[in-house]
Amino acid sequence: MVNPIVARSLDEIRFWSRIMKEHAFFLSLGFTYDQKQLIAEAQHFIDLFERIEEKLSRLTVNSEPRLVQAFNNEVHQAAVAIWAYKRKVLGMTLRCEIRHNNYPLLIDHISREAAYFANRLKELNAGVLAPKPDDIIKENVFFLKIMADHAKFIGHLLDPSERKLVDQAREFSHDFDQLLYQAIDLEHMKPQSKTIPLLDQMLDQNRVSVKSLRDFKKTARELIEACRIKSNIHPLLADHTFREAERFLEIIDLYEATLENV
Ligand SMILES: [Fe+2]
Ligand SMILES: [Fe+2]
């Protein structure tokens, strides 16, 4: 029988290692030509996560749980290291020690994703497969802010002359800010198990909005790839945010399955 912790660990590492590698790549693209040290550090993380992907390809769901646990620890260290690098760049940026083309919110955003990844690995090694009902709201707050941020990045990286798309991105940003606050409101109410219908309702509402944001990102990705719109968005960044929306949808399904088993 497949060990669920092993299967989930490999799945998280497969998804997030590629994401971490791409973050380093996006950061390197945003630096100026004279910021060679920061570019070299970004390149170091691209190589590091590539090596992790290679090791991952040698593991399967039938691998020894002990081996996967050790791998989780190794990847956890890499996730913490890239988190520290991102926070360092954020600090230098906020103190205006460096000027480049990565928005502070974007650097903060990708550091939150690294922290989430590191934390997932720690939880998996502690035997926690999925969040408890009380933690579902907290995780939703995390993902809703991620989605709200994406809408803002897209809106600000599109060419200002793409008025319709900029408006659409702004609407998504507003929609997700509202959902985020709704989730925070619910979090303050400290739900107990009897509020499961409310959690269900929150997940249903979130799913509707994430699906439409996912479709918007898909369209944007296709338009960018075909060079049909003007923007500063790298095609890989468009695909990256699309994949993160797909991931959130999968995670909503996972939460729902957790609630059914309570
Ligand atoms: Fe990301
Ligand atoms: Fe993201």
Short mmCIF file of C-alpha atoms and ligand atoms in Angstrom, two decimals:
data_model
loop_
_atom_site.label_atom_id
_atom_site.label_comp_id
_atom_site.label_asym_id
_atom_site.label_seq_id
_atom_site.Cartn_x
_atom_site.Cartn_y
_atom_site.Cartn_z
CA MET A 1 0.00 0.00 0.00
CA VAL A 2 1.20 3.51 -0.82
CA ASN A 3 2.19 5.59 2.18
CA PRO A 4 0.05 8.77 1.95
CA ILE A 5 2.73 10.92 3.60
CA VAL A 6 5.28 9.77 1.00
CA ALA A 7 2.88 10.41 -1.87
CA ARG A 8 1.90 13.86 -0.57
CA SER A 9 5.55 14.81 0.13
CA LEU A 10 6.59 13.99 -3.44
CA ASP A 11 3.59 15.87 -4.80
CA GLU A 12 4.35 19.03 -2.76
CA ILE A 13 8.03 18.91 -3.72
CA ARG A 14 7.20 18.38 -7.40
CA PHE A 15 4.92 21.41 -7.45
CA TRP A 16 6.82 23.83 -5.21
CA SER A 17 10.41 23.10 -6.29
CA ARG A 18 9.60 24.19 -9.81
CA ILE A 19 7.86 27.26 -8.38
CA MET A 20 10.95 28.12 -6.25
CA LYS A 21 13.25 27.71 -9.26
CA GLU A 22 11.05 30.06 -11.29
CA HIS A 23 10.97 32.66 -8.49
CA ALA A 24 14.76 32.81 -8.59
CA PHE A 25 14.58 33.18 -12.37
CA PHE A 26 12.00 36.02 -12.16
CA LEU A 27 14.07 37.85 -9.54
CA SER A 28 17.18 37.55 -11.72
CA LEU A 29 15.29 39.06 -14.67
CA GLY A 30 14.22 42.05 -12.56
CA PHE A 31 17.70 43.03 -11.36
CA THR A 32 19.79 45.58 -13.22
CA TYR A 33 22.98 44.62 -15.10
CA ASP A 34 25.25 45.87 -12.27
CA GLN A 35 23.55 43.81 -9.54
CA LYS A 36 25.76 40.86 -10.40
CA GLN A 37 26.03 39.43 -6.89
CA LEU A 38 22.24 39.22 -6.48
CA ILE A 39 21.91 37.66 -9.94
CA ALA A 40 24.58 35.09 -9.03
CA GLU A 41 22.69 34.25 -5.83
CA ALA A 42 19.49 33.82 -7.84
CA GLN A 43 21.36 31.51 -10.22
CA HIS A 44 22.59 29.48 -7.24
CA PHE A 45 18.94 28.84 -6.25
CA ILE A 46 17.98 27.92 -9.82
CA ASP A 47 20.75 25.28 -9.76
CA LEU A 48 19.85 24.12 -6.25
CA PHE A 49 16.20 23.49 -7.11
CA GLU A 50 17.18 21.85 -10.38
CA ARG A 51 19.30 19.37 -8.42
CA ILE A 52 16.32 18.78 -6.12
CA GLU A 53 14.13 18.07 -9.16
CA GLU A 54 16.72 15.55 -10.40
CA LYS A 55 16.75 13.77 -7.03
CA LEU A 56 12.96 13.83 -6.97
CA SER A 57 12.84 12.03 -10.31
CA ARG A 58 14.64 9.09 -8.68
CA LEU A 59 11.99 8.73 -5.92
CA THR A 60 8.57 7.12 -6.27
CA VAL A 61 5.50 6.61 -4.07
CA ASN A 62 6.99 3.20 -3.25
CA SER A 63 10.28 4.64 -1.97
CA GLU A 64 11.33 4.00 1.64
CA PRO A 65 9.49 6.47 3.94
CA ARG A 66 12.81 7.01 5.75
CA LEU A 67 14.47 8.17 2.52
CA VAL A 68 11.61 10.53 1.71
CA GLN A 69 11.72 11.95 5.22
CA ALA A 70 15.43 12.72 4.80
CA PHE A 71 14.73 14.27 1.39
CA ASN A 72 11.97 16.41 2.95
CA ASN A 73 14.52 17.71 5.45
CA GLU A 74 16.98 18.52 2.70
CA VAL A 75 14.34 20.35 0.62
CA HIS A 76 13.13 22.13 3.76
CA GLN A 77 16.62 23.58 4.20
CA ALA A 78 16.63 24.77 0.58
CA ALA A 79 13.19 26.37 1.02
CA VAL A 80 14.33 28.17 4.18
CA ALA A 81 17.48 29.36 2.37
CA ILE A 82 15.56 30.83 -0.58
CA TRP A 83 13.09 32.39 1.89
CA ALA A 84 16.03 34.13 3.63
CA TYR A 85 17.40 35.34 0.29
CA LYS A 86 14.01 36.78 -0.70
CA ARG A 87 13.59 38.51 2.68
CA LYS A 88 17.11 39.96 2.31
CA VAL A 89 16.27 41.35 -1.14
CA LEU A 90 12.99 42.73 0.25
CA GLY A 91 14.83 44.49 3.09
CA MET A 92 17.41 46.02 0.71
CA THR A 93 14.59 47.14 -1.58
CA LEU A 94 12.50 48.73 1.18
CA ARG A 95 15.55 50.59 2.49
CA CYS A 96 16.19 51.78 -1.10
CA GLU A 97 19.70 50.30 -1.04
CA ILE A 98 18.94 48.73 -4.42
CA ARG A 99 16.64 49.74 -7.25
CA HIS A 100 15.38 47.17 -9.68
CA ASN A 101 12.22 45.96 -11.41
CA ASN A 102 10.78 43.53 -8.88
CA TYR A 103 7.89 44.99 -6.89
CA PRO A 104 8.29 44.77 -3.10
CA LEU A 105 4.87 43.08 -2.89
CA LEU A 106 6.08 40.48 -5.37
CA ILE A 107 9.21 39.76 -3.34
CA ASP A 108 7.16 39.52 -0.15
CA HIS A 109 4.67 37.29 -1.98
CA ILE A 110 7.27 34.81 -3.20
CA SER A 111 8.84 34.72 0.27
CA ARG A 112 5.42 33.80 1.72
CA GLU A 113 5.19 30.97 -0.80
CA ALA A 114 8.64 29.72 0.29
CA ALA A 115 7.56 29.85 3.95
CA TYR A 116 4.40 27.93 3.12
CA PHE A 117 6.44 25.25 1.29
CA ALA A 118 8.95 24.94 4.15
CA ASN A 119 6.10 24.64 6.64
CA ARG A 120 4.32 21.96 4.60
CA LEU A 121 7.48 19.85 4.59
CA LYS A 122 7.84 20.24 8.35
CA GLU A 123 4.21 19.23 8.85
CA LEU A 124 4.55 16.21 6.58
CA ASN A 125 7.58 15.03 8.52
CA ALA A 126 5.53 15.44 11.70
CA GLY A 127 2.88 13.16 10.14
CA VAL A 128 0.31 15.90 9.33
CA LEU A 129 -1.22 15.05 5.97
CA ALA A 130 -3.95 17.71 5.71
CA PRO A 131 -4.95 20.70 7.84
CA LYS A 132 -7.54 20.35 10.62
CA PRO A 133 -10.87 22.22 10.13
CA ASP A 134 -9.63 25.12 12.27
CA ASP A 135 -6.52 25.47 10.11
CA ILE A 136 -8.48 25.42 6.87
CA ILE A 137 -9.44 29.07 7.32
CA LYS A 138 -5.83 30.04 7.98
CA GLU A 139 -4.66 28.24 4.84
CA ASN A 140 -7.45 29.84 2.87
CA VAL A 141 -6.36 33.26 4.07
CA PHE A 142 -2.88 32.43 2.76
CA PHE A 143 -4.11 31.32 -0.67
CA LEU A 144 -6.68 34.10 -1.06
CA LYS A 145 -3.98 36.70 -0.46
CA ILE A 146 -1.79 34.90 -3.01
CA MET A 147 -4.62 35.14 -5.58
CA ALA A 148 -5.38 38.79 -4.69
CA ASP A 149 -1.67 39.62 -5.12
CA HIS A 150 -1.56 37.88 -8.53
CA ALA A 151 -4.45 40.01 -9.77
CA LYS A 152 -2.56 43.11 -8.62
CA PHE A 153 0.71 42.04 -10.29
CA ILE A 154 -1.08 41.31 -13.57
CA GLY A 155 -2.86 44.68 -13.40
CA HIS A 156 0.41 46.53 -12.80
CA LEU A 157 2.54 44.64 -15.32
CA LEU A 158 0.13 45.01 -18.21
CA ASP A 159 0.77 47.95 -20.47
CA PRO A 160 -1.42 50.87 -19.31
CA SER A 161 -2.93 51.00 -22.80
CA GLU A 162 -4.46 47.56 -22.26
CA ARG A 163 -7.32 49.32 -20.51
CA LYS A 164 -9.90 46.53 -20.59
CA LEU A 165 -7.55 43.88 -19.23
CA VAL A 166 -6.25 46.28 -16.57
CA ASP A 167 -9.87 46.88 -15.48
CA GLN A 168 -10.56 43.15 -15.36
CA ALA A 169 -7.44 42.57 -13.26
CA ARG A 170 -8.56 45.33 -10.88
CA GLU A 171 -11.97 43.66 -10.51
CA PHE A 172 -10.31 40.36 -9.62
CA SER A 173 -8.11 42.15 -7.13
CA HIS A 174 -11.20 43.64 -5.46
CA ASP A 175 -13.09 40.34 -5.51
CA PHE A 176 -10.22 38.49 -3.82
CA ASP A 177 -9.63 41.25 -1.28
CA GLN A 178 -13.30 40.84 -0.29
CA LEU A 179 -12.98 37.05 -0.04
CA LEU A 180 -9.80 37.46 1.96
CA TYR A 181 -11.50 39.75 4.47
CA GLN A 182 -14.46 37.40 4.66
CA ALA A 183 -12.10 34.56 5.55
CA ILE A 184 -10.35 36.77 8.13
CA ASP A 185 -13.77 37.64 9.63
CA LEU A 186 -14.56 33.94 9.96
CA GLU A 187 -11.13 33.29 11.45
CA HIS A 188 -11.91 35.82 14.21
CA MET A 189 -15.07 33.90 15.05
CA LYS A 190 -12.89 30.94 16.07
CA PRO A 191 -15.04 28.27 14.40
CA GLN A 192 -15.65 25.02 16.19
CA SER A 193 -16.77 21.86 14.45
CA LYS A 194 -20.42 23.01 14.40
CA THR A 195 -19.50 25.74 11.90
CA ILE A 196 -18.52 23.22 9.24
CA PRO A 197 -21.42 24.36 7.01
CA LEU A 198 -19.85 27.84 7.10
CA LEU A 199 -16.48 26.42 6.07
CA ASP A 200 -18.19 24.52 3.27
CA GLN A 201 -19.88 27.70 2.13
CA MET A 202 -16.56 29.59 2.20
CA LEU A 203 -14.91 26.90 0.09
CA ASP A 204 -17.78 26.91 -2.43
CA GLN A 205 -17.57 30.70 -2.80
CA ASN A 206 -13.81 30.59 -3.13
CA ARG A 207 -13.96 27.89 -5.75
CA VAL A 208 -16.21 29.99 -8.00
CA SER A 209 -13.85 32.98 -7.86
CA VAL A 210 -10.65 30.96 -8.22
CA LYS A 211 -12.06 29.23 -11.29
CA SER A 212 -12.80 32.51 -13.00
CA LEU A 213 -9.40 33.95 -12.04
CA ARG A 214 -7.77 30.75 -13.32
CA ASP A 215 -9.58 31.18 -16.67
CA PHE A 216 -8.54 34.83 -16.86
CA LYS A 217 -4.90 33.83 -16.27
CA LYS A 218 -5.20 31.11 -18.91
CA THR A 219 -6.46 33.63 -21.46
CA ALA A 220 -3.74 36.11 -20.47
CA ARG A 221 -1.10 33.40 -20.84
CA GLU A 222 -2.31 32.51 -24.32
CA LEU A 223 -2.45 36.16 -25.40
CA ILE A 224 1.06 36.81 -24.03
CA GLU A 225 2.48 33.70 -25.69
CA ALA A 226 0.94 34.72 -29.02
CA CYS A 227 2.23 38.30 -28.55
CA ARG A 228 -1.29 39.66 -28.86
CA ILE A 229 -1.13 41.98 -25.84
CA LYS A 230 1.36 44.53 -24.56
CA SER A 231 2.85 43.86 -21.15
CA ASN A 232 5.94 43.37 -19.03
CA ILE A 233 4.76 39.87 -18.15
CA HIS A 234 7.15 37.02 -19.00
CA PRO A 235 5.18 34.11 -20.54
CA LEU A 236 6.59 31.86 -17.81
CA LEU A 237 5.21 34.20 -15.12
CA ALA A 238 1.77 34.01 -16.72
CA ASP A 239 1.97 30.22 -16.69
CA HIS A 240 3.35 30.24 -13.12
CA THR A 241 0.38 32.18 -11.70
CA PHE A 242 -2.00 29.98 -13.70
CA ARG A 243 -0.48 26.84 -12.12
CA GLU A 244 -0.79 28.36 -8.64
CA ALA A 245 -4.52 28.96 -9.21
CA GLU A 246 -4.90 25.34 -10.33
CA ARG A 247 -3.08 24.27 -7.18
CA PHE A 248 -5.46 26.29 -5.00
CA LEU A 249 -8.42 24.57 -6.70
CA GLU A 250 -6.91 21.16 -5.93
CA ILE A 251 -6.35 22.23 -2.34
CA ILE A 252 -9.98 23.41 -1.99
CA ASP A 253 -11.04 19.89 -3.03
CA LEU A 254 -8.64 18.45 -0.47
CA TYR A 255 -10.14 20.64 2.29
CA GLU A 256 -13.59 19.53 1.30
CA ALA A 257 -12.59 15.89 1.55
CA THR A 258 -11.12 16.65 5.02
CA LEU A 259 -14.40 18.20 6.15
CA GLU A 260 -16.38 15.19 4.96
CA ASN A 261 -14.28 12.96 7.20
CA VAL A 262 -14.75 15.05 10.38
FE FE B 1 4.93 31.79 -7.10
FE FE B 2 2.31 33.39 -6.49
#
